[in-house]
Amino acid sequence: MRVIVIGAGLGGLCLAQGLRRAGVDVVVYERDPGVTARFQGFRIGLAEQGLAALRGCLPGELHPLVEATLGDLTGPARAVDPWLRPLSEQPTAGVTAADRHVLRHILLAGLGDALRFGKELTAYHVRSDGRVDARFADGTGDTADLLVGADGINSAVRARLAPSVRPEDTGVRFVIGRTPLTDRFAGLVPGFGTRVVAQDVSMLLGLMRFRRSPGEAAAELAPGLSLPATADYLRWAMLLPPGHAPEPAPGRDGAQQTVLARTEGWHPELRAVVEAADPDNSTLLSIRVVRPGPRWPLGPVTLLGDAIHATSPSGGNGANTALRDADLLRSLLLDAHAGRRTLPDAVDAYERRMLRYGAEAVEHSLAALVPFLPPADGTASGGAQTAVAAAKGVSHPQPPSQP
């Protein structure tokens, strides 16, 4: 069996690791020219489901490295006003966090010539023998028994396989940034996370404190593997409701200036966090989702992760769901590889389950977004919260987790 994976994000790489580990011929094609070509995001929460998928797909020798480079989010989640006066505090069960960039480097380990950057998919064609041909912008091509679109929210594979399924813009924007962690700033997040609640915006603060320095952990646990020299940091994000998102300020520090313009009069420590941020790791992003639509005809092409069920970051379940996809598809494809079921049967079983829980993940993330949006009219109901909830069909918001 030969499998082509389009996209070298967390889900696609996790699948490739699991298949390669079992002896399946797999290759990953990534449009970006390299692993550091663009902004990759920051801290993500890993539930047991995501951790189990990593354990199921990664070689055993990498498991200690994954564990060593995680972080632990414990203690209560608190809400404060812009002057750091307490508003509320809620207990949490605790969450395990990972830095997306560091985790992605671990998932790249050992793939070698199975990973090819600078390859943009332009078309695919299902052959009469049931296999699939993939074509790339540089004129090259490849053929496999299965093509997996793990190429994110703007998936080129989805555009051909399920053209009626398109990203939906919630209208919410958020500016996200990373500030080196100091004792001074750590005091702003004494527990799981801190939410700053203002009349028309929310600002979320969370820590990424590694159990061990990624570089030191790799030197001891995986000699020869180079991990980013990422130090502990404070991740901050400002959510801007629909109609409240200005164009980012010009210049390299435009994202920071956008937030500083919205926080005049706030506590100096909050503004200091933004002022001390790394401009190269601060950006303005839109919150978009992809809802799985009607199922496409069964064949040698399928989808994984954000390509088919992109979630709002407020749900805390995007990466976990993509990793779940990878582990589920891996196990079913290995059944086919071993002759315990046919390949079409494996793909069918995967899609039936993935589309169900993927749709649930998207709806949960949208419900979780609503409580983070201060009402635009300044009341406890209505305003931006009601607008987003009504537009997205959310009727029963779930307790939120931090993006």
Short mmCIF file of C-alpha atoms in Angstrom, two decimals:
data_model
loop_
_atom_site.label_atom_id
_atom_site.label_comp_id
_atom_site.label_asym_id
_atom_site.label_seq_id
_atom_site.Cartn_x
_atom_site.Cartn_y
_atom_site.Cartn_z
CA MET A 1 0.00 0.00 0.00
CA ARG A 2 1.17 3.51 -0.84
CA VAL A 3 -0.31 6.60 0.81
CA ILE A 4 0.16 10.26 -0.15
CA VAL A 5 -0.46 12.84 2.59
CA ILE A 6 -0.98 16.42 1.46
CA GLY A 7 0.04 18.80 4.26
CA ALA A 8 2.70 18.61 6.95
CA GLY A 9 0.69 19.88 9.89
CA LEU A 10 0.28 18.01 13.15
CA GLY A 11 -2.40 15.62 11.87
CA GLY A 12 -0.71 14.77 8.58
CA LEU A 13 2.67 14.19 10.21
CA CYS A 14 1.15 12.09 12.97
CA LEU A 15 -0.52 9.85 10.37
CA ALA A 16 2.70 9.58 8.38
CA GLN A 17 4.64 8.57 11.48
CA GLY A 18 2.13 5.87 12.35
CA LEU A 19 2.07 4.41 8.85
CA ARG A 20 5.83 4.56 8.34
CA ARG A 21 6.40 2.92 11.71
CA ALA A 22 4.29 -0.04 10.52
CA GLY A 23 6.09 -0.37 7.19
CA VAL A 24 3.54 1.36 4.95
CA ASP A 25 4.97 3.30 2.01
CA VAL A 26 3.95 6.90 2.79
CA VAL A 27 5.07 10.30 1.53
CA VAL A 28 4.10 13.78 2.77
CA TYR A 29 3.89 16.70 0.35
CA GLU A 30 3.88 20.20 1.84
CA ARG A 31 3.28 23.44 -0.07
CA ASP A 32 5.52 25.57 2.18
CA PRO A 33 9.20 25.69 1.25
CA GLY A 34 10.29 24.69 4.76
CA VAL A 35 9.17 23.99 8.31
CA THR A 36 9.74 27.58 9.45
CA ALA A 37 8.28 29.27 6.37
CA ARG A 38 5.32 30.88 8.14
CA PHE A 39 3.59 31.55 11.44
CA GLN A 40 2.74 28.26 13.15
CA GLY A 41 0.86 29.31 16.28
CA PHE A 42 1.75 28.80 19.91
CA ARG A 43 0.55 26.79 22.84
CA ILE A 44 -2.13 24.15 22.34
CA GLY A 45 -3.94 22.07 24.92
CA LEU A 46 -3.55 18.30 24.63
CA ALA A 47 -6.30 16.15 26.08
CA GLU A 48 -5.78 12.45 26.77
CA GLN A 49 -7.22 11.73 23.34
CA GLY A 50 -4.49 13.73 21.63
CA LEU A 51 -1.76 12.28 23.83
CA ALA A 52 -3.01 8.75 23.14
CA ALA A 53 -2.88 9.43 19.39
CA LEU A 54 0.72 10.59 19.67
CA ARG A 55 1.63 7.47 21.63
CA GLY A 56 -0.13 5.31 19.05
CA CYS A 57 1.58 6.85 16.03
CA LEU A 58 5.05 7.94 17.13
CA PRO A 59 7.95 5.51 17.56
CA GLY A 60 8.42 4.54 21.20
CA GLU A 61 11.80 6.24 21.43
CA LEU A 62 10.13 9.63 20.89
CA HIS A 63 7.53 9.23 23.64
CA PRO A 64 9.84 10.45 26.46
CA LEU A 65 10.74 13.52 24.41
CA VAL A 66 7.09 14.43 23.89
CA GLU A 67 6.43 14.08 27.62
CA ALA A 68 9.51 16.13 28.55
CA THR A 69 8.56 19.06 26.32
CA LEU A 70 4.96 19.41 27.49
CA GLY A 71 3.73 21.91 30.06
CA ASP A 72 1.20 21.62 32.86
CA LEU A 73 -1.68 24.07 33.31
CA THR A 74 -3.04 23.76 36.82
CA GLY A 75 -4.97 25.84 39.30
CA PRO A 76 -8.10 27.94 38.87
CA ALA A 77 -9.05 29.97 35.82
CA ARG A 78 -9.66 33.55 36.83
CA ALA A 79 -11.29 36.59 35.31
CA VAL A 80 -10.17 40.14 36.05
CA ASP A 81 -11.05 43.59 34.79
CA PRO A 82 -8.59 45.77 32.83
CA TRP A 83 -7.17 47.06 36.13
CA LEU A 84 -6.53 43.48 37.36
CA ARG A 85 -9.33 43.60 39.91
CA PRO A 86 -10.75 40.08 40.46
CA LEU A 87 -14.12 39.30 38.89
CA SER A 88 -14.43 35.54 39.24
CA GLU A 89 -12.51 32.32 39.69
CA GLN A 90 -13.37 28.82 38.52
CA PRO A 91 -11.71 25.51 39.39
CA THR A 92 -10.24 23.48 36.51
CA ALA A 93 -9.21 19.89 36.10
CA GLY A 94 -5.86 20.93 34.66
CA VAL A 95 -4.64 20.59 31.10
CA THR A 96 -1.45 19.42 29.43
CA ALA A 97 -0.03 21.97 26.99
CA ALA A 98 2.34 21.66 24.06
CA ASP A 99 4.08 24.23 21.91
CA ARG A 100 2.85 23.62 18.37
CA HIS A 101 6.18 24.48 16.76
CA VAL A 102 8.20 22.20 19.05
CA LEU A 103 5.70 19.35 18.70
CA ARG A 104 5.76 19.68 14.92
CA HIS A 105 9.55 19.28 14.93
CA ILE A 106 9.21 16.09 16.95
CA LEU A 107 6.65 14.80 14.45
CA LEU A 108 9.11 15.50 11.63
CA ALA A 109 11.77 13.27 13.21
CA GLY A 110 12.91 10.38 11.10
CA LEU A 111 10.65 11.00 8.12
CA GLY A 112 13.63 11.74 5.89
CA ASP A 113 12.86 11.41 2.19
CA ALA A 114 9.20 10.72 3.00
CA LEU A 115 8.79 14.47 3.55
CA ARG A 116 8.93 16.86 0.60
CA PHE A 117 8.57 20.62 0.95
CA GLY A 118 7.77 23.11 -1.79
CA LYS A 119 5.11 20.86 -3.34
CA GLU A 120 1.77 22.54 -4.05
CA LEU A 121 -1.02 20.21 -5.13
CA THR A 122 -2.82 21.46 -8.24
CA ALA A 123 -4.94 18.46 -9.20
CA TYR A 124 -5.60 14.79 -8.64
CA HIS A 125 -7.23 12.15 -10.80
CA VAL A 126 -8.77 8.82 -9.83
CA ARG A 127 -7.61 6.17 -12.26
CA SER A 128 -9.62 3.31 -13.72
CA ASP A 129 -7.71 0.86 -11.53
CA GLY A 130 -8.88 2.69 -8.37
CA ARG A 131 -5.56 4.33 -7.59
CA VAL A 132 -5.07 8.12 -7.56
CA ASP A 133 -2.63 10.37 -9.41
CA ALA A 134 -1.53 13.63 -7.76
CA ARG A 135 -0.11 16.57 -9.71
CA PHE A 136 1.96 19.43 -8.33
CA ALA A 137 2.66 22.99 -9.42
CA ASP A 138 6.25 22.19 -10.35
CA GLY A 139 5.06 19.69 -12.96
CA THR A 140 5.85 16.57 -10.97
CA GLY A 141 3.39 13.91 -9.94
CA ASP A 142 2.93 10.80 -7.84
CA THR A 143 0.56 7.84 -7.65
CA ALA A 144 -0.83 6.08 -4.59
CA ASP A 145 -3.57 3.82 -3.34
CA LEU A 146 -4.88 6.60 -1.09
CA LEU A 147 -4.51 10.39 -1.03
CA VAL A 148 -5.18 12.11 2.32
CA GLY A 149 -5.92 15.84 2.36
CA ALA A 150 -4.44 17.13 5.60
CA ASP A 151 -3.79 20.56 4.14
CA GLY A 152 -5.67 22.80 6.54
CA ILE A 153 -8.63 25.14 6.40
CA ASN A 154 -7.88 26.26 2.82
CA SER A 155 -7.49 22.65 1.67
CA ALA A 156 -6.80 22.18 -2.04
CA VAL A 157 -7.90 18.55 -1.70
CA ARG A 158 -11.27 19.49 -0.16
CA ALA A 159 -11.86 22.07 -2.90
CA ARG A 160 -11.90 19.19 -5.40
CA LEU A 161 -13.36 16.40 -3.29
CA ALA A 162 -16.14 18.36 -1.55
CA PRO A 163 -16.40 21.77 -3.27
CA SER A 164 -19.62 22.69 -1.45
CA VAL A 165 -17.79 22.62 1.91
CA ARG A 166 -16.17 26.00 2.47
CA PRO A 167 -14.71 27.90 5.44
CA GLU A 168 -17.19 30.06 7.37
CA ASP A 169 -15.99 33.34 8.86
CA THR A 170 -17.39 33.94 12.36
CA GLY A 171 -16.54 37.63 12.05
CA VAL A 172 -14.40 37.39 15.19
CA ARG A 173 -10.77 38.48 14.94
CA PHE A 174 -8.00 37.94 17.41
CA VAL A 175 -4.54 39.35 17.84
CA ILE A 176 -2.20 36.76 19.27
CA GLY A 177 1.32 37.19 20.56
CA ARG A 178 4.15 35.65 22.55
CA THR A 179 6.11 37.38 25.30
CA PRO A 180 9.20 35.88 26.97
CA LEU A 181 8.23 34.66 30.42
CA THR A 182 9.65 36.49 33.43
CA ASP A 183 8.75 36.29 37.12
CA ARG A 184 7.04 39.64 36.69
CA PHE A 185 4.72 38.42 33.94
CA ALA A 186 4.21 34.97 35.44
CA GLY A 187 2.39 36.66 38.30
CA LEU A 188 -0.37 37.66 35.90
CA VAL A 189 -1.30 33.98 35.42
CA PRO A 190 -1.19 32.30 38.84
CA GLY A 191 -3.31 29.35 37.70
CA PHE A 192 -4.75 27.75 34.57
CA GLY A 193 -5.22 31.06 32.80
CA THR A 194 -6.37 34.66 33.18
CA ARG A 195 -9.10 36.35 31.20
CA VAL A 196 -9.23 40.14 31.12
CA VAL A 197 -12.82 41.27 30.60
CA ALA A 198 -13.50 44.70 29.13
CA GLN A 199 -16.67 46.13 27.64
CA ASP A 200 -15.93 45.34 24.01
CA VAL A 201 -12.93 42.98 24.05
CA SER A 202 -11.49 40.04 25.97
CA MET A 203 -7.79 39.41 26.49
CA LEU A 204 -6.62 35.91 27.37
CA LEU A 205 -3.33 35.17 29.10
CA GLY A 206 -1.77 31.72 29.40
CA LEU A 207 1.65 30.28 30.14
CA MET A 208 3.79 27.83 28.20
CA ARG A 209 6.26 26.60 30.78
CA PHE A 210 8.10 23.53 29.48
CA ARG A 211 8.76 20.65 31.82
CA ARG A 212 12.25 20.68 30.33
CA SER A 213 13.94 22.97 27.85
CA PRO A 214 13.24 21.47 24.39
CA GLY A 215 16.88 21.70 23.34
CA GLU A 216 18.21 20.09 26.51
CA ALA A 217 15.55 17.38 26.43
CA ALA A 218 16.35 16.50 22.82
CA ALA A 219 20.10 16.37 23.50
CA GLU A 220 19.54 13.74 26.19
CA LEU A 221 16.50 11.82 24.96
CA ALA A 222 16.88 12.00 21.16
CA PRO A 223 20.51 12.76 20.26
CA GLY A 224 20.78 14.10 16.74
CA LEU A 225 17.30 15.62 16.74
CA SER A 226 17.34 19.41 16.78
CA LEU A 227 14.40 21.19 18.39
CA PRO A 228 13.66 24.93 18.30
CA ALA A 229 15.33 26.88 21.08
CA THR A 230 11.96 28.02 22.39
CA ALA A 231 12.02 29.37 25.93
CA ASP A 232 9.09 29.59 28.34
CA TYR A 233 6.61 32.27 27.30
CA LEU A 234 3.35 33.99 28.08
CA ARG A 235 0.80 33.57 25.29
CA TRP A 236 -1.72 36.39 25.01
CA ALA A 237 -4.66 36.87 22.70
CA MET A 238 -7.16 39.69 22.32
CA LEU A 239 -10.55 38.74 20.88
CA LEU A 240 -12.32 41.40 18.84
CA PRO A 241 -16.06 40.82 18.24
CA PRO A 242 -17.66 41.26 14.81
CA GLY A 243 -17.53 44.87 13.72
CA HIS A 244 -14.78 45.75 16.20
CA ALA A 245 -11.73 44.56 14.31
CA PRO A 246 -9.64 47.41 12.87
CA GLU A 247 -7.07 47.00 10.16
CA PRO A 248 -3.74 46.07 11.80
CA ALA A 249 -1.37 48.96 12.34
CA PRO A 250 1.43 49.12 9.75
CA GLY A 251 4.96 47.97 10.43
CA ARG A 252 6.65 44.96 11.97
CA ASP A 253 5.01 45.63 15.33
CA GLY A 254 1.59 46.33 13.83
CA ALA A 255 -0.20 43.60 15.79
CA GLN A 256 1.16 44.91 19.07
CA GLN A 257 0.22 48.48 18.22
CA THR A 258 -3.31 47.33 17.40
CA VAL A 259 -3.66 45.88 20.89
CA LEU A 260 -1.99 48.81 22.63
CA ALA A 261 -4.44 51.17 20.94
CA ARG A 262 -7.31 49.15 22.47
CA THR A 263 -5.82 49.03 25.98
CA GLU A 264 -5.17 52.67 26.80
CA GLY A 265 -5.92 53.16 30.47
CA TRP A 266 -5.49 49.46 31.29
CA HIS A 267 -3.18 48.29 34.05
CA PRO A 268 0.48 49.00 33.15
CA GLU A 269 1.43 45.33 33.61
CA LEU A 270 -0.98 44.24 30.90
CA ARG A 271 0.34 46.81 28.48
CA ALA A 272 3.90 45.84 29.39
CA VAL A 273 3.20 42.25 28.33
CA VAL A 274 2.22 43.45 24.86
CA GLU A 275 5.08 45.93 24.62
CA ALA A 276 7.59 43.17 25.47
CA ALA A 277 6.21 40.71 22.89
CA ASP A 278 8.20 39.32 20.00
CA PRO A 279 6.96 41.19 16.89
CA ASP A 280 7.78 38.23 14.64
CA ASN A 281 5.40 36.07 16.66
CA SER A 282 2.46 38.47 16.91
CA THR A 283 -0.27 38.58 14.30
CA LEU A 284 -3.93 39.37 13.58
CA LEU A 285 -5.99 36.32 12.63
CA SER A 286 -9.60 35.58 11.76
CA ILE A 287 -11.61 32.84 13.45
CA ARG A 288 -13.03 30.64 10.72
CA VAL A 289 -14.51 27.17 10.88
CA VAL A 290 -15.22 24.34 8.46
CA ARG A 291 -18.34 22.29 9.05
CA PRO A 292 -18.38 18.83 7.46
CA GLY A 293 -21.10 18.79 4.81
CA PRO A 294 -22.76 15.94 2.94
CA ARG A 295 -20.47 13.00 2.51
CA TRP A 296 -18.64 12.72 -0.80
CA PRO A 297 -18.57 9.48 -2.85
CA LEU A 298 -16.33 6.82 -1.36
CA GLY A 299 -13.00 6.55 -3.15
CA PRO A 300 -9.22 6.70 -2.80
CA VAL A 301 -9.25 10.30 -1.50
CA THR A 302 -10.16 11.42 2.01
CA LEU A 303 -9.70 14.35 4.41
CA LEU A 304 -8.20 14.86 7.85
CA GLY A 305 -8.09 17.62 10.47
CA ASP A 306 -8.82 21.26 9.65
CA ALA A 307 -9.32 20.36 6.00
CA ILE A 308 -12.76 18.99 6.93
CA HIS A 309 -13.58 20.10 10.50
CA ALA A 310 -11.71 23.30 11.37
CA THR A 311 -12.75 24.55 14.81
CA SER A 312 -12.67 27.82 16.67
CA PRO A 313 -9.65 27.91 19.03
CA SER A 314 -12.04 28.59 21.91
CA GLY A 315 -13.02 24.92 21.93
CA GLY A 316 -9.51 23.76 22.69
CA ASN A 317 -10.16 20.71 20.51
CA GLY A 318 -8.75 21.44 17.03
CA ALA A 319 -5.36 19.76 17.41
CA ASN A 320 -6.80 16.94 19.49
CA THR A 321 -9.40 16.15 16.84
CA ALA A 322 -6.82 16.17 14.04
CA LEU A 323 -4.58 13.82 16.04
CA ARG A 324 -7.60 11.62 16.71
CA ASP A 325 -8.21 11.47 12.95
CA ALA A 326 -4.60 10.44 12.35
CA ASP A 327 -4.67 7.64 14.90
CA LEU A 328 -8.05 6.32 13.74
CA LEU A 329 -7.08 6.35 10.06
CA ARG A 330 -3.72 4.76 10.88
CA SER A 331 -5.32 1.84 12.70
CA LEU A 332 -7.85 1.20 9.92
CA LEU A 333 -5.26 1.46 7.15
CA LEU A 334 -3.03 -1.00 8.98
CA ASP A 335 -5.95 -3.44 8.99
CA ALA A 336 -6.11 -3.03 5.21
CA HIS A 337 -2.34 -3.32 4.90
CA ALA A 338 -2.48 -6.63 6.79
CA GLY A 339 -5.37 -7.94 4.69
CA ARG A 340 -7.92 -7.88 7.51
CA ARG A 341 -10.20 -5.57 5.50
CA THR A 342 -10.22 -3.92 2.10
CA LEU A 343 -8.90 -0.40 1.60
CA PRO A 344 -12.34 0.99 0.61
CA ASP A 345 -13.82 -0.57 3.75
CA ALA A 346 -11.10 1.06 5.88
CA VAL A 347 -11.71 4.48 4.34
CA ASP A 348 -15.47 4.08 4.70
CA ALA A 349 -15.18 3.20 8.40
CA TYR A 350 -12.85 6.15 8.98
CA GLU A 351 -15.07 8.70 7.24
CA ARG A 352 -18.24 7.59 8.98
CA ARG A 353 -16.73 8.04 12.43
CA MET A 354 -14.60 11.11 11.64
CA LEU A 355 -17.43 13.10 10.09
CA ARG A 356 -19.63 12.50 13.12
CA TYR A 357 -17.19 13.49 15.86
CA GLY A 358 -15.64 16.19 13.66
CA ALA A 359 -18.99 17.94 13.28
CA GLU A 360 -19.51 17.71 17.04
CA ALA A 361 -16.08 19.28 17.64
CA VAL A 362 -16.90 22.26 15.40
CA GLU A 363 -20.23 22.93 17.11
CA HIS A 364 -18.67 22.64 20.56
CA SER A 365 -15.97 25.15 19.60
CA LEU A 366 -18.54 27.65 18.36
CA ALA A 367 -20.59 27.30 21.52
CA ALA A 368 -17.44 27.82 23.56
CA LEU A 369 -16.62 30.99 21.64
CA VAL A 370 -19.78 32.84 22.62
CA PRO A 371 -18.98 33.41 26.33
CA PHE A 372 -15.62 34.93 25.38
CA LEU A 373 -17.28 37.75 23.43
CA PRO A 374 -18.31 40.75 25.52
CA PRO A 375 -21.71 42.04 24.38
CA ALA A 376 -21.25 44.96 22.03
CA ASP A 377 -24.14 46.81 23.67
CA GLY A 378 -22.60 46.51 27.14
CA THR A 379 -25.39 44.31 28.48
CA ALA A 380 -25.15 40.77 29.76
CA SER A 381 -27.18 39.53 26.83
CA GLY A 382 -27.41 40.47 23.21
CA GLY A 383 -24.71 42.33 21.31
CA ALA A 384 -21.83 40.40 19.78
CA GLN A 385 -22.57 37.26 21.79
CA THR A 386 -26.10 36.99 20.47
CA ALA A 387 -25.05 37.87 16.93
CA VAL A 388 -22.40 35.18 16.74
CA ALA A 389 -24.57 32.58 18.45
CA ALA A 390 -27.52 33.24 16.16
CA ALA A 391 -25.39 33.32 13.02
CA LYS A 392 -23.82 29.99 13.87
CA GLY A 393 -26.86 28.25 15.26
CA VAL A 394 -25.51 28.01 18.80
CA SER A 395 -28.28 27.67 21.36
CA HIS A 396 -26.61 26.09 24.39
CA PRO A 397 -23.08 27.39 24.96
CA GLN A 398 -20.71 25.02 26.74
CA PRO A 399 -18.19 26.12 29.40
CA PRO A 400 -15.30 27.66 27.49
CA SER A 401 -11.65 26.69 27.51
CA GLN A 402 -8.96 29.19 26.64
CA PRO A 403 -7.87 29.49 22.99
#
